[in-house]
GROMACS .gro file of C-alpha atoms in nm:
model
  290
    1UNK     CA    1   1.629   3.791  -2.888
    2UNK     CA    2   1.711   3.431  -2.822
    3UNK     CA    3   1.391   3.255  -2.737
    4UNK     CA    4   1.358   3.148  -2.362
    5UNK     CA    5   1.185   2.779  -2.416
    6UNK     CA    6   1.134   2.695  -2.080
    7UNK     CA    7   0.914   3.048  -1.998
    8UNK     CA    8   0.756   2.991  -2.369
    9UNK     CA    9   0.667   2.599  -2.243
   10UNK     CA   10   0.584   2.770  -1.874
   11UNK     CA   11   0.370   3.032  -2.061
   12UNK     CA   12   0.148   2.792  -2.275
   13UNK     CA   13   0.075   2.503  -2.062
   14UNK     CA   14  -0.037   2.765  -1.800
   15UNK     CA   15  -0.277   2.929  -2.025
   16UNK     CA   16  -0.403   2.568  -2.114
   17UNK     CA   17  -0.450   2.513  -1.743
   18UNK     CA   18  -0.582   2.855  -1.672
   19UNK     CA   19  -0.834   2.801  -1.988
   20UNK     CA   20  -0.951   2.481  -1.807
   21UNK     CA   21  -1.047   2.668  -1.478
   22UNK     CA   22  -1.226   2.939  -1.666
   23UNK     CA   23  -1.398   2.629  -1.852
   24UNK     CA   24  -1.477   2.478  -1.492
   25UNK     CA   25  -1.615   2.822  -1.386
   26UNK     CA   26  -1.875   2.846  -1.673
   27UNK     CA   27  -1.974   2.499  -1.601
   28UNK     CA   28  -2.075   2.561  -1.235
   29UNK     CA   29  -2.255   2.885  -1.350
   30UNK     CA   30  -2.452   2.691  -1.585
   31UNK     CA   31  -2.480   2.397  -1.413
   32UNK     CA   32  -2.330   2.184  -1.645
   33UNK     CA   33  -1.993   1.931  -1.714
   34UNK     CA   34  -2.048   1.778  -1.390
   35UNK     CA   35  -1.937   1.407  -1.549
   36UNK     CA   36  -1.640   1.556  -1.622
   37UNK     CA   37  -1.540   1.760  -1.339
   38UNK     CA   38  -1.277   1.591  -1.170
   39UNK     CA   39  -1.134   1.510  -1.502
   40UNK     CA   40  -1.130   1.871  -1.556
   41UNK     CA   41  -0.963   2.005  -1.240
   42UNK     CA   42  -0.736   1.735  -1.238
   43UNK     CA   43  -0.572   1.839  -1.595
   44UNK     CA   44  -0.570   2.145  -1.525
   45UNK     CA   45  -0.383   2.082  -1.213
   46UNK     CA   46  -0.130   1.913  -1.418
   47UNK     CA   47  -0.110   2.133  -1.691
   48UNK     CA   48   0.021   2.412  -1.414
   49UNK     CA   49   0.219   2.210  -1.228
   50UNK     CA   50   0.401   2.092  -1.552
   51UNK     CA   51   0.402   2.477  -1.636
   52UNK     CA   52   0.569   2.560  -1.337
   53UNK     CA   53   0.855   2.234  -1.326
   54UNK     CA   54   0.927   2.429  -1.704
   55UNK     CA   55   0.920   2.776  -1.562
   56UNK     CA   56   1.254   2.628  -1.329
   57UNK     CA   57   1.451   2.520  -1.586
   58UNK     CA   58   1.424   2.916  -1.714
   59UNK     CA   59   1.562   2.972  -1.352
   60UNK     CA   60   1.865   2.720  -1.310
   61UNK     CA   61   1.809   2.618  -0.966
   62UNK     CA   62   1.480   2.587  -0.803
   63UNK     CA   63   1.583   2.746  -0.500
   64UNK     CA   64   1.650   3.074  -0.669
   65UNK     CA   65   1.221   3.086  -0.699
   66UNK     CA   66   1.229   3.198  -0.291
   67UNK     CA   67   1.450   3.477  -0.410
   68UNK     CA   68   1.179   3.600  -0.624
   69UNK     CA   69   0.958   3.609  -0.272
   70UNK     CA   70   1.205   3.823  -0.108
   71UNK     CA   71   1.089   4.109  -0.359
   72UNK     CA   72   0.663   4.075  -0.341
   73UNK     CA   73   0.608   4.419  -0.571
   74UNK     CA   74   0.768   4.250  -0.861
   75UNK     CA   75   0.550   4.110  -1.168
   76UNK     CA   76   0.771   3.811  -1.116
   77UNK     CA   77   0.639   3.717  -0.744
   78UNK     CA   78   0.300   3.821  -0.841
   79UNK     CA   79   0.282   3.557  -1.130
   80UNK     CA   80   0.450   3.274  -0.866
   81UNK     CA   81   0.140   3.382  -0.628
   82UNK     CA   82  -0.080   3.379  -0.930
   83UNK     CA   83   0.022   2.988  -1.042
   84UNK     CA   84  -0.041   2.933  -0.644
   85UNK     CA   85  -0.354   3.029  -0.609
   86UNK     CA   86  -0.447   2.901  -0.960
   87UNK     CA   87  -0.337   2.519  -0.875
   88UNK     CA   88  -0.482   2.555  -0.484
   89UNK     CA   89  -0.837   2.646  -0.648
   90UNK     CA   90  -0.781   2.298  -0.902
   91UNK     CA   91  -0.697   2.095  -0.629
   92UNK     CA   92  -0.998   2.184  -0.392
   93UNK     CA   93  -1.235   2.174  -0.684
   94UNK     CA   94  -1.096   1.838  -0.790
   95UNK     CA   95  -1.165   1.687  -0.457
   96UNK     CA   96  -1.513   1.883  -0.397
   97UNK     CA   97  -1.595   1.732  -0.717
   98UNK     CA   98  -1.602   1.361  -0.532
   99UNK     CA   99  -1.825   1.478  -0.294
  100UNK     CA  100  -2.152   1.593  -0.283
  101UNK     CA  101  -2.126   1.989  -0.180
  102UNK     CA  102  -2.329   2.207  -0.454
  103UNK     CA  103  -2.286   2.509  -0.289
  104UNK     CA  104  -1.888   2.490  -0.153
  105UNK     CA  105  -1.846   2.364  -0.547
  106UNK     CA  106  -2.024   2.668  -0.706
  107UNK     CA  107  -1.805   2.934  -0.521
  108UNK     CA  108  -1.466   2.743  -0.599
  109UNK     CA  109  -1.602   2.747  -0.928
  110UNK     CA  110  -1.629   3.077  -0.988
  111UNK     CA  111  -1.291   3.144  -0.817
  112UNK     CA  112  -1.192   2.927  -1.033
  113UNK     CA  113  -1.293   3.150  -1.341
  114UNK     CA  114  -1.145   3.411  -1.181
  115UNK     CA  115  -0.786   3.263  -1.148
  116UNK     CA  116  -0.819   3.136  -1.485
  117UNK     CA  117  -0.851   3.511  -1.569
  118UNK     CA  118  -0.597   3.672  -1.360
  119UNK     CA  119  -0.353   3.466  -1.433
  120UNK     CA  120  -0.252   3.485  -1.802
  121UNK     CA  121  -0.264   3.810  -1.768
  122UNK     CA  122  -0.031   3.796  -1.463
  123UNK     CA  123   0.223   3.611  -1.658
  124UNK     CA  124   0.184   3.878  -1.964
  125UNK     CA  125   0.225   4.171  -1.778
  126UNK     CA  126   0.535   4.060  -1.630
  127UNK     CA  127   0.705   4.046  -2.021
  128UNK     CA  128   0.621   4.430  -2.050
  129UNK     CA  129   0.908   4.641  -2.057
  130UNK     CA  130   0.959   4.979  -2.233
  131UNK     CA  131   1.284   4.890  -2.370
  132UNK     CA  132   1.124   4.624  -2.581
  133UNK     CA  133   0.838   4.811  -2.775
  134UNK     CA  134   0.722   4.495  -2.922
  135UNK     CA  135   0.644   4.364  -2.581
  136UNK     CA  136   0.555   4.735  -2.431
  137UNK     CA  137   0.162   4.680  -2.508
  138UNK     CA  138  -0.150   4.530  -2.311
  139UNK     CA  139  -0.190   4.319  -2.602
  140UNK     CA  140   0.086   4.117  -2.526
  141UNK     CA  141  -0.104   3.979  -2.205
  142UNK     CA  142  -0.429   4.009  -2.356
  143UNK     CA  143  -0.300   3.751  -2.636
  144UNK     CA  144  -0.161   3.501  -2.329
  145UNK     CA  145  -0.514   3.551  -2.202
  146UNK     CA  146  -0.680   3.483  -2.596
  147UNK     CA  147  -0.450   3.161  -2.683
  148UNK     CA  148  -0.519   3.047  -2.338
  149UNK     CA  149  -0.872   3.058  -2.365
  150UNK     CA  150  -0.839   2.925  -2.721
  151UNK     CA  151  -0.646   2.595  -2.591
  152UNK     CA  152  -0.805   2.542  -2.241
  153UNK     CA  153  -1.196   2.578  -2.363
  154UNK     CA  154  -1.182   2.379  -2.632
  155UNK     CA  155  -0.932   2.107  -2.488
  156UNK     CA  156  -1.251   2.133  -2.157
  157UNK     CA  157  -1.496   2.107  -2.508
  158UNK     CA  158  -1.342   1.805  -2.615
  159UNK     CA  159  -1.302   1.617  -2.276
  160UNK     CA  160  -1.689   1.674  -2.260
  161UNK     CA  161  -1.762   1.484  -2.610
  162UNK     CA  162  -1.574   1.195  -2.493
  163UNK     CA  163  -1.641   1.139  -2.144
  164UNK     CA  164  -1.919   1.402  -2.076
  165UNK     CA  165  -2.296   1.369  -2.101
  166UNK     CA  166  -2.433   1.429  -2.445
  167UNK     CA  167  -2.685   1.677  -2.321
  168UNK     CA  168  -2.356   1.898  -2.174
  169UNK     CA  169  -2.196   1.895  -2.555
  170UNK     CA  170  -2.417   2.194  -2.710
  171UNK     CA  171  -2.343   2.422  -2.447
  172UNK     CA  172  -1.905   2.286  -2.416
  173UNK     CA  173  -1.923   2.338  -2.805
  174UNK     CA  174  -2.028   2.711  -2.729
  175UNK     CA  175  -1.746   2.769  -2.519
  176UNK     CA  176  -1.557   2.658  -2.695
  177UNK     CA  177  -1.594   2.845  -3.010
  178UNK     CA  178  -1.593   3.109  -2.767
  179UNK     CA  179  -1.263   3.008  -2.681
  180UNK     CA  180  -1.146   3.003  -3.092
  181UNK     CA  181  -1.292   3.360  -3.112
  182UNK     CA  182  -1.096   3.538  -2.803
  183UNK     CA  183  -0.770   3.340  -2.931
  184UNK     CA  184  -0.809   3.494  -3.271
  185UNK     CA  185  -0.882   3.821  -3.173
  186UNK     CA  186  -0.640   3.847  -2.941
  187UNK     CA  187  -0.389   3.673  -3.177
  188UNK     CA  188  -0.481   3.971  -3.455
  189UNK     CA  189  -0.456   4.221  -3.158
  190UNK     CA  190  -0.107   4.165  -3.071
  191UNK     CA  191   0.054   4.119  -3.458
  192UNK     CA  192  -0.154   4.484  -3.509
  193UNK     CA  193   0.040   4.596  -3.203
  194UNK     CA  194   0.400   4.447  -3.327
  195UNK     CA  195   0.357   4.654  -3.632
  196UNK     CA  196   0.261   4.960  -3.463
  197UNK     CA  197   0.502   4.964  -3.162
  198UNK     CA  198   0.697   5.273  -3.114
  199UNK     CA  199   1.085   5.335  -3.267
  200UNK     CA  200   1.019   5.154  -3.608
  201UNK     CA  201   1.251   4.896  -3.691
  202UNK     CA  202   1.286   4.625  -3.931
  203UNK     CA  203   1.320   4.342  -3.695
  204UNK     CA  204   0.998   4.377  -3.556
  205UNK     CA  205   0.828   4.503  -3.879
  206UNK     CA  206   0.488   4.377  -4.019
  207UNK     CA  207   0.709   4.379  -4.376
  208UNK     CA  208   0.919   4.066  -4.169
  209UNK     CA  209   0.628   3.914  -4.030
  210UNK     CA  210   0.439   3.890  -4.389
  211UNK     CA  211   0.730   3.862  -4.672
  212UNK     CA  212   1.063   3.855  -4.480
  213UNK     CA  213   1.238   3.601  -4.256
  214UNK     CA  214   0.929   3.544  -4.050
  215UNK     CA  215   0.668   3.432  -4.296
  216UNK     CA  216   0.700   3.139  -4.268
  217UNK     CA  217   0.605   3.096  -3.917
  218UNK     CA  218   0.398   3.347  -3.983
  219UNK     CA  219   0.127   3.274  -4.249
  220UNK     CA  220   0.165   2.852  -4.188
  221UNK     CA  221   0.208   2.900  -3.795
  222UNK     CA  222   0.001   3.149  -3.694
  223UNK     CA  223  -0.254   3.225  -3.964
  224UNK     CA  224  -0.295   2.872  -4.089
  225UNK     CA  225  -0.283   2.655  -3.808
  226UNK     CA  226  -0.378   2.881  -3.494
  227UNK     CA  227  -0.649   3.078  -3.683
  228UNK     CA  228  -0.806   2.933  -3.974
  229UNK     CA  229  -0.803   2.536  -3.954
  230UNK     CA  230  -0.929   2.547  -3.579
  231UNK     CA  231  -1.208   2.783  -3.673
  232UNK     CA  232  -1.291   2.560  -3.980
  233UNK     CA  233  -1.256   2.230  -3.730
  234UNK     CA  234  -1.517   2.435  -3.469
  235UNK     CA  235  -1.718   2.490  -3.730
  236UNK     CA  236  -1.705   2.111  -3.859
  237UNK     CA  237  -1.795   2.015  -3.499
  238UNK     CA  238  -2.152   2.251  -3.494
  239UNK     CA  239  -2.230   2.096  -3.860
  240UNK     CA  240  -2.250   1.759  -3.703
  241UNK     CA  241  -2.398   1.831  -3.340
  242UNK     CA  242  -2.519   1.490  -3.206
  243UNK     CA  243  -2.859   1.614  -3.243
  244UNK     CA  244  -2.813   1.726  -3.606
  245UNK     CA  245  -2.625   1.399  -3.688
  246UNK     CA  246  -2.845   1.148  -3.864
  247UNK     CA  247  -2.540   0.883  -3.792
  248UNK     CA  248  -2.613   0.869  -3.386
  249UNK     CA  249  -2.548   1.064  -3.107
  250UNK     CA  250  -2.244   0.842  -2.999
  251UNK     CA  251  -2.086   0.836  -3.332
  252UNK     CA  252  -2.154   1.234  -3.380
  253UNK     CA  253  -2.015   1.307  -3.044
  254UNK     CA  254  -1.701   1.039  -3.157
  255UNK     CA  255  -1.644   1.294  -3.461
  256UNK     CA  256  -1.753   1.597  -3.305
  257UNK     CA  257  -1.423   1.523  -3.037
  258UNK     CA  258  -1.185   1.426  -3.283
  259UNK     CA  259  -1.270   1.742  -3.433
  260UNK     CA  260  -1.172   1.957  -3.154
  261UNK     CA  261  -0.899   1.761  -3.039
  262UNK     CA  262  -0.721   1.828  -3.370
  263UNK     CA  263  -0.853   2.222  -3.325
  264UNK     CA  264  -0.687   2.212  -2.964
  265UNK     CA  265  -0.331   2.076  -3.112
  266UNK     CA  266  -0.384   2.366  -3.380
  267UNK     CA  267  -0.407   2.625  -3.137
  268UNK     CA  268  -0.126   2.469  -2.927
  269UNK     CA  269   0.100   2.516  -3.233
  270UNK     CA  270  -0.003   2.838  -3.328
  271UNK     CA  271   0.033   3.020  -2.922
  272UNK     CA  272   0.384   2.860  -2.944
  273UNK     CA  273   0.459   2.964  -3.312
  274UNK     CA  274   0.303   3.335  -3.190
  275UNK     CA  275   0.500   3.298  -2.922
  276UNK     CA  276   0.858   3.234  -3.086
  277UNK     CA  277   0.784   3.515  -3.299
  278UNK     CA  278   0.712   3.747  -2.998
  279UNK     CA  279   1.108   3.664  -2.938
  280UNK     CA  280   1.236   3.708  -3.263
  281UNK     CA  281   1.069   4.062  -3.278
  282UNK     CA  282   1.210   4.169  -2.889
  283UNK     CA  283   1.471   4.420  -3.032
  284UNK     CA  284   1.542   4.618  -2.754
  285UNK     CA  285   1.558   4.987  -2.774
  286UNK     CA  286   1.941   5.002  -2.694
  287UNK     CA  287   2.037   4.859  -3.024
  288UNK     CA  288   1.872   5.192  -3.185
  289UNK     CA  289   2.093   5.416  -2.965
  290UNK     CA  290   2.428   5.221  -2.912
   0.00000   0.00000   0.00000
């Protein structure tokens, strides 16, 4: 199947945004990030609205989005209500977040979390389809939910080192390898499931994936860059915690987010590498039959 760039685009810059609220959320509950809280909202406002200006071009005409409206049970509507509610909770928090209301701040917080949640998984359930077995399995929005957490907490993680307090970087870093872990599981998850999806075929075979036409992307896209160098780079970043670092806290928390800023461009490439492949193995069923 011809990959759809502007959904793919629409798809990872929402789960970057959606991993940002969830990162927001956990900050509240722990009472932490509060430097950086506006910061925070504010890119993750952007990240969805840049999701959704992407998720038009997919359309042709922007108008044609109300047409999706006029039909509220479909998975399409529900995701457009989904990036809603997502951006209105950023935008409240972000201007809470100048003011001085602990309480109002907490709850948006944790609806924040919760939309950060929802919606990956909003957007992933609306790929399933029976006709497409590699895309017929609650992996599929499980891994939009994974990568997003992957890219979003550790891109909140490294906005913390540099513009955070230094006291607030032990418990970002956790997230964030958090984050790393849910992105590779998920990631594992949904390869498992493209080699296991019902009416065999060779275009969506693990054989492809590993040793054919796809390995490539595969091993260097996926395994290399969205799995193993941002885990190694996480890893880096606990090895020289500011209060581990015998350099200085400023010049350990100056590594420590160069470190996960290269981990969060890793995991960019590797949800858009998984991604692509998630096209290239979309045979439907009616090329089996016809």
């Amino acid at each position: 199947m011809e990959i759809q760039w502007p959904l793919l685009i629409f798809s990872v810059l929402l789960g970057m945004g959606s991993g940002l609220l969830v990162f927001i959320g956990v900050g509240e509950l722990k009472g932490a990030f509060k430097k950086v809280r506006f910061v925070l909202a504010v890119s993750a406002l952007a990240l969805l609205a840049a999701g959704g200006i992407a998720s038009t071009f997919h359309l042709g005409h922007i108008d044609r989005a109300f047409h999706i409206l006029g039909n509220l049970n479909s998975a399409f509507s529900h995701e457009l209500f989904a990036v809603a509610f997502a951006a209105i909770v950023a935008l409240v928090y972000a201007v809470l977040s100048r003011k001085d209301y602990p309480a109002a701040s907490k709850v948006v917080g944790i609806l924040a979390l919760v939309a950060g949640i929802v919606l990956p998984l909003t957007a992933g359930i609306s790929f399933m389809m029976p006709a497409r077995p590699a895309w017929d399995s609650f992996t599929l929005p499980l891994m939009y939910l994974g990568t997003g957490l992957g890219m979003g907490l550790v891109l909140g993680a490294a906005i913390v080192y540099l513009k955070g307090d230094a006291q607030d970087a032990k418990t970002a870093l956790l997230v964030a390898i958090v984050g790393v872990v849910c992105s590779i599981v998920t990631m594992v998850a949904y390869v498992a499931a493209i080699a296991m999806a019902p009416f065999p075929h060779e275009s969506r075979s693990l054989a492809r994936l590993t040793s054919g036409s796809l390995a490539v992307e595969f091993w260097v896209g996926v395994v290399l860059l969205g799995i193993v160098v941002p885990a190694a780079l996480v890893a880096l970043t606990a090895k020289r915690s500011p209060k581990a670092s015998a350099g200085g806290e400023a010049v350990a928390l100056k590594q420590g987010a160069g470190y996960l800023c290269a981990a969060f461009v890793c995991l960019v490439v590797g949800s858009v590498v998984l991604r692509t492949i998630m096209y290239a193995v979309a045979t439907s069923v009616e090329s089996l039959i016809y």
